[in-house]
Amino acid sequence: VQFPHGVVAGSPAAWQRSEDFWRTYDEKIRPLVNLGMGLVGALLLIGGPLLVLLLWYLRGRDPAVRLPTDYLTEPPSDVPPAVVGTLLDEQADLQDILATVIDLARRGYITIQESSSDFVLRRTDKPLEDLTPFEKELLRVLMGSDKEKDLSRLRNKFYRHISDLKEKLYDEVVQRGFFRARPDRVRGRYRTIGIASLVVSVVLGCALSLLMSGLTDAAFCPAIGLVGTAVALLVVARYMPVKTRKGAEEAARWRAFKRYLEQIERYTDLKEAADRFGDYLAYAVAFGIDRSLIRKFQRVEGVQAPVWYIPWYAPAQGGAMVGDGGVGASGRPPG
């Protein structure tokens, strides 16, 4: 039976219109929306870290410095070992504090005596006028008002002062003009931005998944791209502290001296350098190469332990030898 067009009047039911719309959307529009969200996610995932890298290139690089020599046989300046260690790795840490203890002994402010089961620190009469605020604070924490103190008495006490000591050390590298701003605060600022970006990424991902789950299967893609950017910020934050021109030049010279200590047997006769062992030790601790330096000097016959170190056992003839129950007996200085 054929009806002439227009004889039967009517319109599709609401469910039919909805079904027709979503069928058309799924067939023609949803693939385009999925592609668009995927492209946005990929753009953020690739472009975001590239922008972070550009940020480091523009704001995080130290000034370029070239030296006429690859190594220096003497400390290039009178900068204390703890400051040198913080300058090179841009972090104030326990090895910088230990290096300062050794350096205070080398400079005659304290002596270190080994006993059968402990170490004894003794304060000398040398005035403190030449010490930096960091060194004065460390000496106060170590000795207090005592002239003599067993190292074991600092157990479960010294750690309470580590944060304050690091604060003073960071302040000192800025006051000396080595950094534009405190390295710990610069790292903290960028880490905060990275963590905030990570939180925003998670919240955005959840919101898009809830609001657009019916429109696209790739609602989470932009959030994944933002997560990549946030992770890049967290990684780059470690490298964002910037040295000044003065700091970069000072760091280059101290790296040259570090290379000398790392390969000292290549550049000089260890027997000739033996009398400088005590002067090198504090800087070796700050550089993190004290173990290898001590092992090298242990192989040299007749090398004496520093005069500020009094071992529990000393040979009958001569003084205490490096490694003979004195400095380096356990592989590193006391502390």
Short mmCIF file of C-alpha atoms in Angstrom, two decimals:
data_model
loop_
_atom_site.label_atom_id
_atom_site.label_comp_id
_atom_site.label_asym_id
_atom_site.label_seq_id
_atom_site.Cartn_x
_atom_site.Cartn_y
_atom_site.Cartn_z
CA VAL A 1 0.00 0.00 0.00
CA GLN A 2 1.43 3.34 -0.99
CA PHE A 3 0.54 6.55 0.83
CA PRO A 4 0.94 9.82 -0.95
CA HIS A 5 3.58 12.00 0.65
CA GLY A 6 2.19 14.26 3.37
CA VAL A 7 -1.00 12.25 3.98
CA VAL A 8 0.32 10.82 7.31
CA ALA A 9 1.51 13.61 9.66
CA GLY A 10 3.74 12.91 12.72
CA SER A 11 7.21 13.24 14.32
CA PRO A 12 9.68 10.78 15.91
CA ALA A 13 9.34 10.09 19.63
CA ALA A 14 11.81 11.78 22.06
CA TRP A 15 13.67 8.54 22.65
CA GLN A 16 14.03 8.09 18.91
CA ARG A 17 15.46 11.60 18.47
CA SER A 18 17.93 11.01 21.34
CA GLU A 19 18.95 7.67 19.91
CA ASP A 20 19.48 9.16 16.47
CA PHE A 21 21.54 12.05 17.92
CA TRP A 22 23.92 9.84 19.94
CA ARG A 23 24.27 7.39 17.08
CA THR A 24 25.30 10.22 14.82
CA TYR A 25 27.59 11.67 17.54
CA ASP A 26 29.31 8.33 18.17
CA GLU A 27 29.86 7.74 14.47
CA LYS A 28 30.98 11.20 13.33
CA ILE A 29 31.78 13.53 16.25
CA ARG A 30 33.17 11.39 19.10
CA PRO A 31 36.26 10.27 17.12
CA LEU A 32 37.08 13.91 16.44
CA VAL A 33 36.64 14.87 20.11
CA ASN A 34 38.82 11.91 21.18
CA LEU A 35 41.48 12.98 18.69
CA GLY A 36 41.33 16.58 19.93
CA MET A 37 41.67 15.61 23.60
CA GLY A 38 44.52 13.24 22.74
CA LEU A 39 46.32 15.98 20.82
CA VAL A 40 45.88 18.40 23.73
CA GLY A 41 47.28 15.78 26.12
CA ALA A 42 50.24 15.03 23.84
CA LEU A 43 50.93 18.73 23.36
CA LEU A 44 51.00 19.26 27.13
CA LEU A 45 53.03 16.10 27.72
CA ILE A 46 55.70 17.11 25.20
CA GLY A 47 55.45 20.88 25.23
CA GLY A 48 55.20 21.28 28.99
CA PRO A 49 58.54 19.59 29.80
CA LEU A 50 60.14 21.43 26.87
CA LEU A 51 58.97 24.73 28.33
CA VAL A 52 60.37 23.66 31.73
CA LEU A 53 63.68 22.86 30.03
CA LEU A 54 63.60 26.29 28.39
CA LEU A 55 62.93 27.81 31.81
CA TRP A 56 66.05 26.11 33.17
CA TYR A 57 68.07 27.22 30.13
CA LEU A 58 67.06 30.84 30.64
CA ARG A 59 66.88 31.03 34.45
CA GLY A 60 68.76 28.08 35.93
CA ARG A 61 72.14 27.88 34.20
CA ASP A 62 75.29 29.12 35.88
CA PRO A 63 77.52 31.55 33.98
CA ALA A 64 80.04 29.71 31.79
CA VAL A 65 83.61 29.85 33.13
CA ARG A 66 86.79 28.48 31.59
CA LEU A 67 90.08 28.10 33.40
CA PRO A 68 93.51 28.05 31.76
CA THR A 69 94.33 24.82 33.60
CA ASP A 70 92.53 21.56 34.36
CA TYR A 71 93.75 21.29 37.94
CA LEU A 72 95.11 23.38 40.80
CA THR A 73 97.64 22.00 43.27
CA GLU A 74 96.66 24.39 46.09
CA PRO A 75 93.33 25.56 47.50
CA PRO A 76 92.45 28.55 45.29
CA SER A 77 91.25 30.73 48.20
CA ASP A 78 90.67 30.73 51.94
CA VAL A 79 86.98 29.86 51.63
CA PRO A 80 86.11 27.33 54.40
CA PRO A 81 85.50 23.71 53.34
CA ALA A 82 81.81 23.75 54.30
CA VAL A 83 81.18 26.78 52.08
CA VAL A 84 83.11 25.13 49.25
CA GLY A 85 81.04 21.95 49.57
CA THR A 86 77.80 23.93 49.53
CA LEU A 87 79.01 25.99 46.58
CA LEU A 88 79.82 22.93 44.45
CA ASP A 89 76.76 20.75 45.07
CA GLU A 90 74.43 23.63 46.05
CA GLN A 91 73.37 21.77 49.20
CA ALA A 92 74.35 22.15 52.83
CA ASP A 93 74.69 18.65 54.28
CA LEU A 94 76.34 16.62 57.03
CA GLN A 95 79.60 16.11 55.16
CA ASP A 96 80.00 19.91 55.06
CA ILE A 97 79.48 20.04 58.83
CA LEU A 98 82.01 17.23 59.37
CA ALA A 99 84.49 19.01 57.11
CA THR A 100 84.17 22.07 59.32
CA VAL A 101 84.95 20.03 62.44
CA ILE A 102 88.14 18.80 60.76
CA ASP A 103 88.95 22.32 59.59
CA LEU A 104 88.45 23.81 63.07
CA ALA A 105 90.95 21.26 64.35
CA ARG A 106 93.38 22.02 61.52
CA ARG A 107 93.21 25.73 62.28
CA GLY A 108 93.87 25.17 65.98
CA TYR A 109 90.49 25.81 67.60
CA ILE A 110 90.03 22.23 68.85
CA THR A 111 91.95 18.98 69.11
CA ILE A 112 90.57 15.48 68.65
CA GLN A 113 91.82 12.61 70.78
CA GLU A 114 90.87 9.00 70.22
CA SER A 115 90.21 6.72 73.17
CA SER A 116 89.48 3.01 73.19
CA SER A 117 85.76 3.55 72.64
CA ASP A 118 85.20 7.24 72.01
CA PHE A 119 86.63 10.51 70.72
CA VAL A 120 87.36 13.51 72.94
CA LEU A 121 87.08 17.07 71.65
CA ARG A 122 89.17 19.68 73.46
CA ARG A 123 88.80 23.42 73.01
CA THR A 124 92.03 25.39 72.70
CA ASP A 125 92.57 28.97 73.84
CA LYS A 126 92.58 30.40 70.32
CA PRO A 127 90.21 33.42 70.04
CA LEU A 128 87.10 33.09 67.87
CA GLU A 129 87.21 36.47 66.11
CA ASP A 130 88.19 34.97 62.75
CA LEU A 131 85.36 32.42 62.66
CA THR A 132 82.26 32.85 60.52
CA PRO A 133 78.77 32.78 62.15
CA PHE A 134 78.34 29.20 60.92
CA GLU A 135 81.65 28.09 62.44
CA LYS A 136 80.91 29.84 65.74
CA GLU A 137 77.51 28.19 65.93
CA LEU A 138 78.98 24.76 65.18
CA LEU A 139 81.66 25.21 67.84
CA ARG A 140 79.01 26.29 70.34
CA VAL A 141 76.90 23.21 69.53
CA LEU A 142 79.92 20.92 69.82
CA MET A 143 81.48 22.28 72.99
CA GLY A 144 78.94 24.52 74.71
CA SER A 145 80.71 26.00 77.72
CA ASP A 146 82.91 22.91 78.18
CA LYS A 147 86.61 22.80 77.50
CA GLU A 148 86.48 19.06 76.89
CA LYS A 149 83.67 16.83 75.68
CA ASP A 150 83.26 13.20 74.71
CA LEU A 151 81.78 12.85 71.25
CA SER A 152 79.30 10.27 72.56
CA ARG A 153 77.63 13.00 74.65
CA LEU A 154 76.37 14.58 71.43
CA ARG A 155 74.43 11.46 70.55
CA ASN A 156 70.67 12.14 70.29
CA LYS A 157 71.38 15.86 70.74
CA PHE A 158 73.39 17.08 67.79
CA TYR A 159 70.69 16.33 65.20
CA ARG A 160 68.45 19.00 66.75
CA HIS A 161 70.86 21.69 65.60
CA ILE A 162 71.46 20.43 62.06
CA SER A 163 68.65 22.51 60.55
CA ASP A 164 69.93 25.74 62.13
CA LEU A 165 73.49 24.98 61.01
CA LYS A 166 72.32 24.46 57.45
CA GLU A 167 70.41 27.74 57.57
CA LYS A 168 73.56 29.63 58.55
CA LEU A 169 75.58 27.87 55.88
CA TYR A 170 73.07 28.81 53.18
CA ASP A 171 73.09 32.39 54.44
CA GLU A 172 76.87 32.46 54.22
CA VAL A 173 77.11 31.38 50.58
CA VAL A 174 74.68 34.19 49.69
CA GLN A 175 76.50 36.76 51.83
CA ARG A 176 79.76 35.87 50.08
CA GLY A 177 78.08 36.68 46.77
CA PHE A 178 78.20 33.13 45.38
CA PHE A 179 74.44 32.81 44.75
CA ARG A 180 71.67 35.22 43.81
CA ALA A 181 69.38 33.64 46.39
CA ARG A 182 69.59 30.81 48.90
CA PRO A 183 69.72 27.51 46.96
CA ASP A 184 67.36 25.73 49.34
CA ARG A 185 64.69 28.40 48.93
CA VAL A 186 65.00 28.40 45.14
CA ARG A 187 64.60 24.61 45.06
CA GLY A 188 61.69 24.85 47.50
CA ARG A 189 59.92 27.45 45.37
CA TYR A 190 60.04 25.36 42.21
CA ARG A 191 59.14 22.18 44.08
CA THR A 192 56.10 23.95 45.50
CA ILE A 193 55.05 24.97 41.99
CA GLY A 194 55.60 21.39 40.80
CA ILE A 195 53.55 19.87 43.64
CA ALA A 196 50.77 22.42 43.09
CA SER A 197 50.76 21.56 39.37
CA LEU A 198 50.55 17.87 40.22
CA VAL A 199 47.54 18.44 42.49
CA VAL A 200 45.84 20.58 39.82
CA SER A 201 46.48 17.83 37.27
CA VAL A 202 44.82 15.18 39.43
CA VAL A 203 41.83 17.40 40.23
CA LEU A 204 41.47 18.39 36.58
CA GLY A 205 41.68 14.75 35.48
CA CYS A 206 38.92 13.73 37.88
CA ALA A 207 36.72 16.68 36.88
CA LEU A 208 37.11 16.08 33.14
CA SER A 209 36.44 12.37 33.55
CA LEU A 210 33.20 13.09 35.43
CA LEU A 211 31.96 15.94 33.24
CA MET A 212 32.99 14.66 29.81
CA SER A 213 32.85 10.89 30.14
CA GLY A 214 29.73 10.84 27.92
CA LEU A 215 31.32 13.02 25.25
CA THR A 216 34.79 11.50 24.90
CA ASP A 217 36.81 8.47 25.86
CA ALA A 218 39.98 10.57 26.23
CA ALA A 219 38.90 13.10 28.87
CA PHE A 220 41.91 12.20 31.04
CA CYS A 221 44.52 12.99 28.35
CA PRO A 222 45.03 16.70 29.17
CA ALA A 223 45.50 15.81 32.83
CA ILE A 224 48.19 13.27 31.92
CA GLY A 225 49.99 15.96 29.94
CA LEU A 226 49.89 18.30 32.92
CA VAL A 227 51.26 15.52 35.14
CA GLY A 228 54.27 15.27 32.83
CA THR A 229 54.85 19.02 33.17
CA ALA A 230 54.52 18.84 36.96
CA VAL A 231 57.03 15.96 37.17
CA ALA A 232 59.44 17.92 34.96
CA LEU A 233 59.19 20.87 37.36
CA LEU A 234 59.95 18.62 40.33
CA VAL A 235 63.01 17.19 38.58
CA VAL A 236 64.35 20.53 37.33
CA ALA A 237 63.85 22.21 40.73
CA ARG A 238 67.09 20.55 41.89
CA TYR A 239 69.04 22.44 39.23
CA MET A 240 67.41 25.87 39.43
CA PRO A 241 69.71 27.59 41.99
CA VAL A 242 71.89 30.00 40.03
CA LYS A 243 75.41 31.05 40.92
CA THR A 244 76.58 34.57 40.33
CA ARG A 245 79.56 35.22 38.07
CA LYS A 246 81.72 35.34 41.20
CA GLY A 247 80.26 32.06 42.44
CA ALA A 248 80.71 30.34 39.09
CA GLU A 249 84.36 31.41 38.88
CA GLU A 250 85.02 30.31 42.46
CA ALA A 251 83.31 26.95 41.85
CA ALA A 252 85.39 26.37 38.69
CA ARG A 253 88.63 26.91 40.62
CA TRP A 254 87.58 24.60 43.43
CA ARG A 255 86.55 21.89 40.95
CA ALA A 256 90.05 22.13 39.51
CA PHE A 257 91.48 21.60 43.00
CA LYS A 258 89.09 18.67 43.54
CA ARG A 259 90.37 17.05 40.34
CA TYR A 260 93.89 17.40 41.70
CA LEU A 261 92.97 15.62 44.94
CA GLU A 262 91.08 12.89 43.07
CA GLN A 263 94.17 12.10 40.98
CA ILE A 264 96.91 13.45 43.24
CA GLU A 265 99.24 10.53 42.50
CA ARG A 266 99.10 11.51 38.82
CA TYR A 267 100.10 15.13 39.35
CA THR A 268 102.63 14.90 42.16
CA ASP A 269 104.75 12.57 44.25
CA LEU A 270 102.71 11.47 47.26
CA LYS A 271 105.79 11.60 49.48
CA GLU A 272 106.26 15.25 48.59
CA ALA A 273 102.58 15.98 49.24
CA ALA A 274 102.52 14.06 52.54
CA ASP A 275 103.15 17.11 54.69
CA ARG A 276 100.00 18.71 53.24
CA PHE A 277 97.75 15.77 54.09
CA GLY A 278 96.27 17.55 57.10
CA ASP A 279 95.54 20.64 55.00
CA TYR A 280 93.84 18.61 52.28
CA LEU A 281 91.72 16.41 54.54
CA ALA A 282 88.93 18.87 55.42
CA TYR A 283 88.42 19.76 51.76
CA ALA A 284 88.47 16.09 50.79
CA VAL A 285 85.65 15.50 53.29
CA ALA A 286 83.65 18.37 51.78
CA PHE A 287 84.25 16.94 48.29
CA GLY A 288 83.23 13.45 49.41
CA ILE A 289 86.59 11.92 48.40
CA ASP A 290 88.17 11.58 51.86
CA ARG A 291 88.12 7.77 51.84
CA SER A 292 90.06 7.49 48.59
CA LEU A 293 92.54 10.20 49.63
CA ILE A 294 93.26 8.49 52.95
CA ARG A 295 93.77 5.13 51.22
CA LYS A 296 96.30 6.72 48.86
CA PHE A 297 98.34 8.23 51.69
CA GLN A 298 98.14 4.99 53.70
CA ARG A 299 100.27 3.37 51.01
CA VAL A 300 103.04 5.95 51.50
CA GLU A 301 105.56 4.96 54.14
CA GLY A 302 106.06 7.37 57.02
CA VAL A 303 103.08 9.67 56.47
CA GLN A 304 102.17 11.24 59.80
CA ALA A 305 98.66 11.89 61.07
CA PRO A 306 97.80 15.58 61.52
CA VAL A 307 99.18 17.21 64.67
CA TRP A 308 95.68 18.08 65.89
CA TYR A 309 94.71 14.40 65.99
CA ILE A 310 95.85 12.36 68.99
CA PRO A 311 95.37 8.63 68.34
CA TRP A 312 94.64 6.04 70.98
CA TYR A 313 97.59 4.00 69.69
CA ALA A 314 100.75 5.45 68.16
CA PRO A 315 103.89 3.63 66.98
CA ALA A 316 106.83 3.61 69.38
CA GLN A 317 108.98 5.63 67.00
CA GLY A 318 107.84 8.71 65.17
CA GLY A 319 104.29 9.95 65.43
CA ALA A 320 100.95 8.46 64.64
CA MET A 321 100.76 7.13 61.13
CA VAL A 322 97.82 7.65 58.83
CA GLY A 323 95.67 4.58 59.30
CA ASP A 324 97.49 3.29 62.43
CA GLY A 325 94.57 3.65 64.81
CA GLY A 326 94.44 7.33 63.91
CA VAL A 327 92.91 9.27 61.08
CA GLY A 328 91.63 6.81 58.55
CA ALA A 329 91.75 3.70 60.74
CA SER A 330 88.09 3.14 60.01
CA GLY A 331 88.24 4.59 56.52
CA ARG A 332 87.33 8.20 57.36
CA PRO A 333 87.99 10.82 60.03
CA PRO A 334 86.22 10.69 63.41
CA GLY A 335 82.62 11.83 63.37
#
